[in-house]
Coordinates of C-alpha atoms in Angstrom, one line a residue:
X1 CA 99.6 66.9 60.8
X2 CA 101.7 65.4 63.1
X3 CA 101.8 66.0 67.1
X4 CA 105.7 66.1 67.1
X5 CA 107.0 69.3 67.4
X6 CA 110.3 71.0 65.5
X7 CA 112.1 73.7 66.3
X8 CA 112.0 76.8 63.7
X9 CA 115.5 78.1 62.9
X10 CA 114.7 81.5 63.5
X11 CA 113.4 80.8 66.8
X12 CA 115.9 82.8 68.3
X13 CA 116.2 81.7 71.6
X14 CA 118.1 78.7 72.7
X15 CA 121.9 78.2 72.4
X16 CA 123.7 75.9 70.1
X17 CA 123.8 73.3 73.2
X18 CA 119.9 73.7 72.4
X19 CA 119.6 75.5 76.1
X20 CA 117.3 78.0 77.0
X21 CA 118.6 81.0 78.3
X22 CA 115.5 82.5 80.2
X23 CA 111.5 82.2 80.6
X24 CA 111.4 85.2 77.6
X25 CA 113.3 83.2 75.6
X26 CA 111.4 80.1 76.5
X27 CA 108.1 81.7 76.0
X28 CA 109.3 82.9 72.3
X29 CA 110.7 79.8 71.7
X30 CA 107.0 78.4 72.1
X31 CA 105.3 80.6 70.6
X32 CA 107.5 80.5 67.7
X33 CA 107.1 76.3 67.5
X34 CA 103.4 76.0 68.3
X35 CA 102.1 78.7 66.3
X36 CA 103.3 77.8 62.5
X37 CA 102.5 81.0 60.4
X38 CA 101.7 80.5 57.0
X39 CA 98.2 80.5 54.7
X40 CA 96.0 78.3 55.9
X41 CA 96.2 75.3 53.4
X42 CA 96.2 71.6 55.4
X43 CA 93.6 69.6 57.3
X44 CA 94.8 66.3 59.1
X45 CA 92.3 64.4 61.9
X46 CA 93.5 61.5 64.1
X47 CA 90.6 58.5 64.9
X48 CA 90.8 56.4 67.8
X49 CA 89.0 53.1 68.3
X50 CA 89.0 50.9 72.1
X51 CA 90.0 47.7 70.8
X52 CA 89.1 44.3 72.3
X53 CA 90.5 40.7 71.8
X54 CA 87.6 38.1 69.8
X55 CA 84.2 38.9 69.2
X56 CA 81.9 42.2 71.2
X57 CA 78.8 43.2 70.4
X58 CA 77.8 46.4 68.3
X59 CA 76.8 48.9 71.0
X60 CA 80.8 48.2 72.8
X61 CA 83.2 45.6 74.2
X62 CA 81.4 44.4 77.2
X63 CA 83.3 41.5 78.5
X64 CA 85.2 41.6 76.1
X65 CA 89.1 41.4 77.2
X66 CA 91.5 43.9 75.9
X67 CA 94.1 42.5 73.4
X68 CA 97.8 41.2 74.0
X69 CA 100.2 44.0 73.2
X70 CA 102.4 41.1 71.6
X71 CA 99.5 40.0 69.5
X72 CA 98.5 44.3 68.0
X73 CA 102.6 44.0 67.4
X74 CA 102.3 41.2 65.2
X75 CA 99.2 41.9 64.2
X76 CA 100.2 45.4 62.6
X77 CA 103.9 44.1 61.3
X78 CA 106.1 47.0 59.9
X79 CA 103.7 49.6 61.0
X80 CA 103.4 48.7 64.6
X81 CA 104.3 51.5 66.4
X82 CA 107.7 51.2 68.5
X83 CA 105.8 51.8 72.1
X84 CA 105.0 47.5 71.3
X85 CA 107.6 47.1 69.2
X86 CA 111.2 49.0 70.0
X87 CA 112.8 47.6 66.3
X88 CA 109.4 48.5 64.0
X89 CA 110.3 50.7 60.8
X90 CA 106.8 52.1 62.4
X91 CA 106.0 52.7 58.4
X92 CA 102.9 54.7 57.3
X93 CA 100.0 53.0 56.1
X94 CA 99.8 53.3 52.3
X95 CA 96.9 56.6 52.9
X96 CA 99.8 58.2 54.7
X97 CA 98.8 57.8 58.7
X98 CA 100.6 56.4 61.2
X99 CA 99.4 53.7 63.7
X100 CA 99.8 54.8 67.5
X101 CA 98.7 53.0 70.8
X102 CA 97.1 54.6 73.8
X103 CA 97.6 53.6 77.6
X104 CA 94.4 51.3 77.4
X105 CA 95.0 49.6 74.7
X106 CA 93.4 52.5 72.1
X107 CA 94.5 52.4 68.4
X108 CA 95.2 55.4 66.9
X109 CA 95.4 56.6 63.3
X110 CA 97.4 59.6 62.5
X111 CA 96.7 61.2 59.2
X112 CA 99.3 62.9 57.1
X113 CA 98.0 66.5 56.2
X114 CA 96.1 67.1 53.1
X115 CA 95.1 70.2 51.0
X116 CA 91.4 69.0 51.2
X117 CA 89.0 67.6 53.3
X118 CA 87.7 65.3 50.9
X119 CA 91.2 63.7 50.4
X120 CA 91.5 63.7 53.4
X121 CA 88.5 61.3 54.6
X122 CA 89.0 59.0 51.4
X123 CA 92.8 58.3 52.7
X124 CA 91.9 57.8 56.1
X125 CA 88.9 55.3 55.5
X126 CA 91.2 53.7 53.1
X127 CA 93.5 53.4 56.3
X128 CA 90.8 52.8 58.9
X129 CA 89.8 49.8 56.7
X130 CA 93.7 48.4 56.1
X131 CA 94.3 48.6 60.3
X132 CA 90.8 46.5 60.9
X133 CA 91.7 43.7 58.3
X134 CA 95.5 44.0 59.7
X135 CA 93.9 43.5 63.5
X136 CA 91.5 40.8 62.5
X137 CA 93.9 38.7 61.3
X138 CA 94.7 38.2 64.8
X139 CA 91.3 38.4 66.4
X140 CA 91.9 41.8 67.5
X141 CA 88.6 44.2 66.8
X142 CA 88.5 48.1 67.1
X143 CA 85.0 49.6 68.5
X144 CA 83.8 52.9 67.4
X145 CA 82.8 54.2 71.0
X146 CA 84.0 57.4 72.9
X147 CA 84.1 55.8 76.1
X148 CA 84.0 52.1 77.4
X149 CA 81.6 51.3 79.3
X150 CA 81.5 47.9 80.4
X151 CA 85.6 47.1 81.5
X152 CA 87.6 48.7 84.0
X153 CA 90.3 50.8 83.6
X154 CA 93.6 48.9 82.8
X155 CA 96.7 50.2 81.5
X156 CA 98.4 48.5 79.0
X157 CA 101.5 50.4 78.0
X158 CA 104.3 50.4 80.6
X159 CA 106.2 53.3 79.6
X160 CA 107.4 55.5 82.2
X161 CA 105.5 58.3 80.6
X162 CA 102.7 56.7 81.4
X163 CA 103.3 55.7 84.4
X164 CA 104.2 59.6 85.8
X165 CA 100.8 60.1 84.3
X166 CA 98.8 58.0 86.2
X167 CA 100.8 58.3 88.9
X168 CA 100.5 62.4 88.7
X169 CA 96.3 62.0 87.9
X170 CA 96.0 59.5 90.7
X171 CA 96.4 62.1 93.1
X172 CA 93.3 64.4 91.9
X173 CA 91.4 61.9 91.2
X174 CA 89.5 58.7 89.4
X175 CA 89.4 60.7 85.7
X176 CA 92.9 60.3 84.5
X177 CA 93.3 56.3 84.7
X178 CA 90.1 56.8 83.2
X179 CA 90.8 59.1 80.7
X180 CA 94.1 57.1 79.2
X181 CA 92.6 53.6 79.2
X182 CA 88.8 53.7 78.7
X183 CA 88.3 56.8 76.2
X184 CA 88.5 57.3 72.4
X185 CA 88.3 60.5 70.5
X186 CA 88.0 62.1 66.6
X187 CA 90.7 64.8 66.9
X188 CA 90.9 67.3 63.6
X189 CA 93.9 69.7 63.0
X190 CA 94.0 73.0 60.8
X191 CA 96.4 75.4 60.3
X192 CA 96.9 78.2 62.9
X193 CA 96.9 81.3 60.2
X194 CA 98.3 83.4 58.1
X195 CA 99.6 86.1 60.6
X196 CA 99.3 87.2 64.1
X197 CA 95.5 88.6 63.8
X198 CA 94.7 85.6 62.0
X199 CA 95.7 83.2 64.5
X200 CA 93.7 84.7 66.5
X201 CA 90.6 85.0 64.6
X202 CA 90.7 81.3 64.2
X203 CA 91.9 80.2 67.9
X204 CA 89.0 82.5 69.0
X205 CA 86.6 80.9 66.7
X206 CA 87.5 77.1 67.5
X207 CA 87.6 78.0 71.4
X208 CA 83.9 79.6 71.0
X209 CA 82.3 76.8 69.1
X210 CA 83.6 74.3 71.2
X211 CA 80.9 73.9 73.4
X212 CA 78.7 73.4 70.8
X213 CA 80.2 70.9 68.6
X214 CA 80.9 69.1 71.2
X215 CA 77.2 68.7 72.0
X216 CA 76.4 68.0 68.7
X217 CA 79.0 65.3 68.8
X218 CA 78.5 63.7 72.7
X219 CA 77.9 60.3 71.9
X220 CA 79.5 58.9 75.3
X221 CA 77.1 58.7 78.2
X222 CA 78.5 55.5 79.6
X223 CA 81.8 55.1 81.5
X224 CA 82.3 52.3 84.0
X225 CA 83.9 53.4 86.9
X226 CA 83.1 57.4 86.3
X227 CA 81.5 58.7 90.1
X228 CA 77.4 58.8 89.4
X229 CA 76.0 61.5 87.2
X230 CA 74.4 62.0 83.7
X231 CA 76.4 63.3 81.0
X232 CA 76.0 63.5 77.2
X233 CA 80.1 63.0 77.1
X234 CA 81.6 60.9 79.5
X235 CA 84.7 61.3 77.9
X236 CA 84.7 65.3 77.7
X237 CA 83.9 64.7 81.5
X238 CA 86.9 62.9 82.0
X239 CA 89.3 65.6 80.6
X240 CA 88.0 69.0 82.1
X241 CA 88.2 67.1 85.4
X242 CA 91.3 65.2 85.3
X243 CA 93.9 68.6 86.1
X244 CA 92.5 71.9 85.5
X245 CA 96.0 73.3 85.2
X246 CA 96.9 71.4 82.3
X247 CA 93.1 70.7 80.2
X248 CA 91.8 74.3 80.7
X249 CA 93.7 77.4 80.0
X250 CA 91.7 80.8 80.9
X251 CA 91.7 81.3 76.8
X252 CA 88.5 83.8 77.0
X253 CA 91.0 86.6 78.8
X254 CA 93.9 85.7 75.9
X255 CA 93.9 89.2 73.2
X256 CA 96.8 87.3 72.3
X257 CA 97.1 83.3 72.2
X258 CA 100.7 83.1 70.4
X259 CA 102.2 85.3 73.9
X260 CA 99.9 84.1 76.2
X261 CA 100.3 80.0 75.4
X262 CA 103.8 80.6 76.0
X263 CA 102.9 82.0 79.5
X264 CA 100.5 79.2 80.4
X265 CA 102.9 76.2 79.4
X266 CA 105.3 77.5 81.7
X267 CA 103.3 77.3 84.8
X268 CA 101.4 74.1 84.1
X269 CA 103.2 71.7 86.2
X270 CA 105.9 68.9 84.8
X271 CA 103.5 65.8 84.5
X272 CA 106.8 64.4 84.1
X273 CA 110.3 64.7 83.8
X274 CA 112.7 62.5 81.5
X275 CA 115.3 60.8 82.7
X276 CA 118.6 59.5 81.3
X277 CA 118.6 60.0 77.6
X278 CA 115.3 60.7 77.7
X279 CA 114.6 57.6 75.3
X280 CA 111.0 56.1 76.2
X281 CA 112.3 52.3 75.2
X282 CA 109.9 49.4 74.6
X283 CA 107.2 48.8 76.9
X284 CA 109.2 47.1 79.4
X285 CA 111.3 50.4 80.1
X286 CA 111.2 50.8 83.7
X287 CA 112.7 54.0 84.5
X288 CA 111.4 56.5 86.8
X289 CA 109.9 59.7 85.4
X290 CA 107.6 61.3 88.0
X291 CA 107.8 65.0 88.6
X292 CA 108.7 66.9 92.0
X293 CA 104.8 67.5 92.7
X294 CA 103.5 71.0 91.9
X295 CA 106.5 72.3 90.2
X296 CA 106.2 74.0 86.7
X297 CA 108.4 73.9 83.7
X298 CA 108.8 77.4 85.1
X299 CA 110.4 76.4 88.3
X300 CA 112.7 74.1 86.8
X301 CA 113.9 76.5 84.1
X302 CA 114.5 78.9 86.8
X303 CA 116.6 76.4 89.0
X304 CA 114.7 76.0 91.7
X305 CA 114.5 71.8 91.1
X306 CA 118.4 71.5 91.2
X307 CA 118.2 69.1 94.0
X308 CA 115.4 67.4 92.5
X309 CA 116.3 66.5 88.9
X310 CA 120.1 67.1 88.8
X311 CA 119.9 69.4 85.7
X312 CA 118.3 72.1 84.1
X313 CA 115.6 72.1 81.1
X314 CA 116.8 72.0 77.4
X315 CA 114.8 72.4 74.0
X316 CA 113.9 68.6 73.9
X317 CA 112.5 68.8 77.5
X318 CA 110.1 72.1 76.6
X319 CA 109.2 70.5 73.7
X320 CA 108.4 66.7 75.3
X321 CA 106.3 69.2 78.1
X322 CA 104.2 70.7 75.3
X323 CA 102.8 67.3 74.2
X324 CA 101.5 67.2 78.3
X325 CA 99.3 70.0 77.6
X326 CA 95.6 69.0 77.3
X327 CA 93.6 71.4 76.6
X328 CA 90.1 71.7 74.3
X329 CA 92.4 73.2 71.4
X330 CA 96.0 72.1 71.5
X331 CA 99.2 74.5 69.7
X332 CA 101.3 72.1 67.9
X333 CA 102.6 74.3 64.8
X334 CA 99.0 73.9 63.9
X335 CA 95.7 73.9 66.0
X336 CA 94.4 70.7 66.9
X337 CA 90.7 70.5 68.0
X338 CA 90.5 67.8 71.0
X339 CA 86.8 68.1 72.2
X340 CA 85.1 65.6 70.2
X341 CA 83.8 62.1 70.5
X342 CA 85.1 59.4 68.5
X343 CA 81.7 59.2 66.1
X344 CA 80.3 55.5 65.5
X345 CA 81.0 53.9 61.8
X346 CA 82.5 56.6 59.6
X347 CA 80.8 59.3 60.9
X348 CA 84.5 60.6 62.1
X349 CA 83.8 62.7 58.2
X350 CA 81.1 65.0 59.6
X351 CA 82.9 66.7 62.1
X352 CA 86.1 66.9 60.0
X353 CA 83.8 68.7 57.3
X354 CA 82.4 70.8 59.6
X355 CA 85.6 72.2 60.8
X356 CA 87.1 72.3 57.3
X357 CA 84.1 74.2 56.4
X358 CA 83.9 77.0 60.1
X359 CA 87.7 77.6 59.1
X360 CA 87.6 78.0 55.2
X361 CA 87.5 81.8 55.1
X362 CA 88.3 84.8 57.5
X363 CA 84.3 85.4 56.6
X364 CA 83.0 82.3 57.7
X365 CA 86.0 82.4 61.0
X366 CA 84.1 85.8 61.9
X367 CA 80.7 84.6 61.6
X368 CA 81.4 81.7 63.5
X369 CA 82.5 83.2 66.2
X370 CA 79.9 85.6 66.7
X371 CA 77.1 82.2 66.3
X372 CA 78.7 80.7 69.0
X373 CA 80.2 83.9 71.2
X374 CA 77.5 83.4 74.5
X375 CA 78.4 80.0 74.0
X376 CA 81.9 80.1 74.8
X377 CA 83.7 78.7 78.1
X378 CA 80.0 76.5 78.3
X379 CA 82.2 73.2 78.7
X380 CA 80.7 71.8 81.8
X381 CA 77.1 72.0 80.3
X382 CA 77.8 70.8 77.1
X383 CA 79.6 68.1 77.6
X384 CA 76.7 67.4 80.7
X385 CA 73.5 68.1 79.0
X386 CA 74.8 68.0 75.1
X387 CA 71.7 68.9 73.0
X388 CA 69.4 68.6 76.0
X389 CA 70.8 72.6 77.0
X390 CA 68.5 74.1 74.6
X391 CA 70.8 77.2 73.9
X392 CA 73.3 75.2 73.2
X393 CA 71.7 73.3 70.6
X394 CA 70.6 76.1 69.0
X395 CA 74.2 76.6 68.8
X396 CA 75.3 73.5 67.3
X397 CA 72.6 73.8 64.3
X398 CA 73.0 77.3 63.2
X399 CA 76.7 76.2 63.3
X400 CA 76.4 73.4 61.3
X401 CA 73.8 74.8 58.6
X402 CA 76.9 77.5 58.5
X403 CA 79.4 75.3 58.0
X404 CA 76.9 72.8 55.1
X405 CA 76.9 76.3 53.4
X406 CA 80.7 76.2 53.2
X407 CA 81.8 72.8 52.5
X408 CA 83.9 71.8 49.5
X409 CA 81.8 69.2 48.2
X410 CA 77.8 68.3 48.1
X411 CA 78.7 65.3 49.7
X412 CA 80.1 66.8 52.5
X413 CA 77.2 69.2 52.4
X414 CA 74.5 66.8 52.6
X415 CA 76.5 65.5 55.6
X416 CA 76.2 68.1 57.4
X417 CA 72.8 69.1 56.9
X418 CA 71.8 65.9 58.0
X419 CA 73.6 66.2 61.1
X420 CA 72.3 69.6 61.5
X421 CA 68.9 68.1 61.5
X422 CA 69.5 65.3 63.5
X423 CA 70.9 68.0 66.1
X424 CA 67.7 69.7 65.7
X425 CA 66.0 66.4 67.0
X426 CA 68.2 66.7 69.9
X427 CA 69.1 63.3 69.2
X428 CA 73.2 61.9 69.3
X429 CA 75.2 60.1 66.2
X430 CA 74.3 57.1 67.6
X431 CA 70.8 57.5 67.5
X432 CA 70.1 56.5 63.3
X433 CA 69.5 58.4 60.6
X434 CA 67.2 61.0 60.2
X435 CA 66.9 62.0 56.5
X436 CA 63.3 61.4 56.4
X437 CA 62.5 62.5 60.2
X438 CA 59.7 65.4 60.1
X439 CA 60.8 68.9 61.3
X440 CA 60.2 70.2 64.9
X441 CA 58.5 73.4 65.6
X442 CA 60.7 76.1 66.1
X443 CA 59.6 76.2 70.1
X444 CA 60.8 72.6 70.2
X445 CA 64.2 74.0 70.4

């Protein structure tokens, strides 16, 4: 499932010129793009890794330095992505996924979607294992951790997206530098539904088990440079406090997320504005794409940035301001769930099962949702205290002894079970395997 977005031909609302006429039209253009009706069928997941140039050790990349961008280039060949190389084919790995690079030097996988989760995961570790040997034949390693602890923030990637990015974050605060250099995540994407209800049956339910999923997935308690504090997900951290506007949208008071997205992307402000032909370039592009501060893709739309920017918004600027939404759970034609650690090993299966699993059936949507209901909008505390918050671990095993109930395969099941017992233990995915641990008493939780 890929992030970029396409306009629907029945949209409806922009001009030939690919204008936009007004906010309504606007808003139903979004909600017509971000919400792609249809039985639920696909699952995709993206896997990011830090990466570090020569030898680290197994718990991270200590001193490790970060790689040339000259060196991943060569390094990946024909499926180097054009952001470090402007002439790459950019080709799909053989699985299907597509290589990207984050601001810090981050790899990124990209699945294509599949009709099971099971195909899924054996395409992507087929993948996962083609980009190491493709990096290590240049010295280049990738490091299954959320968050890097040991090296300072450093941004690799020139591009003037970027660049408006930190330059936007810098402003609020030391999180967003933070965020796009020295975190890593296991993102999973699922349809949005079958109709308007349905939608919203399964937005509801992803939004309300966030919390604790992503407690039962914190693995990420080190960032350097983060202010002082103890938290189960540094990187979750980093997101709900880089810009409030943009990572957390008041979803609990939506009836209706397909109308009420529209109105939220409006007023998030423009974390940047394109300039030229809006063509990013290589990573030596040094064109200037910071935002007037504070204004929305509302305000420009509306004409208040005239002055400012010279020209009013088309379809190819909302769309390019929809992929600078951050939020727990993004709309991109499907739903893509954002709130979980990048998992040591292959471990990245688990919480693609699990999801597969929570989402297979309007049943198991409903009863998810109600499991996890006086959970929901508990971001702060999960992402603080993870499995520590003993409410919220309760959360995370009953939801993930639902979803081993619902999964495709027995593999997957006995996955999940043992995750749901190691959440039981309170204990993280870094901290072993527990197939053989003895159960606690129920007042341990």
């Amino acid at each position: 499932m890929a992030v970029t977005l396409e306009s629907p031909e029945s949209a409806g609302c922009a001009t030939e010129q690919g204008e936009l006429s007004s906010r309504a039209a606007a808003e139903a253009y979004i909600g017509g793009v971000c919400f792609k009706l249809g039985p639920p069928a696909l699952i995709g997941a993206e896997l990011e890794w830090l990466t570090v140039q020569g030898e680290c050790s197994a718990s991270g990349p200590s001193a490790a330095p970060r790689p040339q961008l000259s060196a991943m280039a060569d390094a990946l060949g024909p499926y180097a992505p054009r952001s470090i190389a402007p002439d790459s084919p950019a080709l799909a790995l053989p699985g299907g996924s597509r290589v990207t690079l984050e601001p810090g030097g981050q790899i990124e996988l990209s699945s294509a979607p599949y009709g099971a989760a099971a195909q899924l995961c054996d395409r992507l570790r087929d993948d996962a294992r083609l980009l190491r040997e493709l990096l290590e034949s240049r010295s280049i390693r990738t490091v299954s951790a959320a968050a890097d602890a040991d090296r300072r923030p450093k941004r690799l990637l020139q591009l003037p997206r970027y660049r408006a990015m930190e330059r936007s974050f810098g402003g609020i605060g030391p999180f967003g530098k933070l965020m796009m250099c020295n975190t890593a995540a296991t993102q999973v994407s699922v349809d949005a539904g079958a109709d308007r209800a349905d939608v919203t049956a399964r937005w509801s339910a992803l939004y309300a088990v966030g919390p604790a999923l992503l407690a039962a997935f914190a693995c990420s308690p080190g960032l350097r440079g983060a202010p002082p504090g103890t938290w189960a997900s540094q990187r979750m951290r980093a997101w709900l406090r880089l810009d409030n506007t943009r990572t957390r949208p008041p979803v609990l008071d939506w009836a209706d997320p397909i109308a009420a997205y529209g109105r939220w992307a409006l007023d998030v402000p423009l974390l940047c504005v394109r300039r030229s032909d809006g063509a990013e370039g290589g990573n030596g592009d040094c064109a200037e794409w910071s935002a007037p501060p504070g204004a929305t893709f509302a305000d420009w739309l509306s004409g208040a940035l005239d002055d400012e920017v010279g020209r009013r918004p088309g379809i190819g600027d909302l769309d390019y301001h929809l992929t600078t939404l951050f939020p727990p759970v993004r709309a991109s034609g499907h739903l893509e769930v954002r709130y979980i650690d990048a998992q040591p090993g292959d471990a990245w299966t688990v919480p693609v099962h699990v999801i597969d699993a929570l989402m297979s059936s309007p049943a198991v949507v409903a009863e998810a949702n109600s499991i996890a209901a006086p959970l929901a909008g508990r971001w702060v505390d999960a992402a603080r205290y993870g499995l520590a918050d003993p409410d919220i671990r309760a959360g995370a095993v009953a939801l993930l002894r639902l979803a081993a109930e619902h999964t495709a395969t027995d593999d997957a099941a006995r996955a999940v079970e043992s995750a749901a017992k190691r959440c039981r233990h309170g204990r993280t995915p870094t901290e072993g395997d527990f197939e053989h641990s003895p159960e606690p008493t129920e007042t341990a939780l």
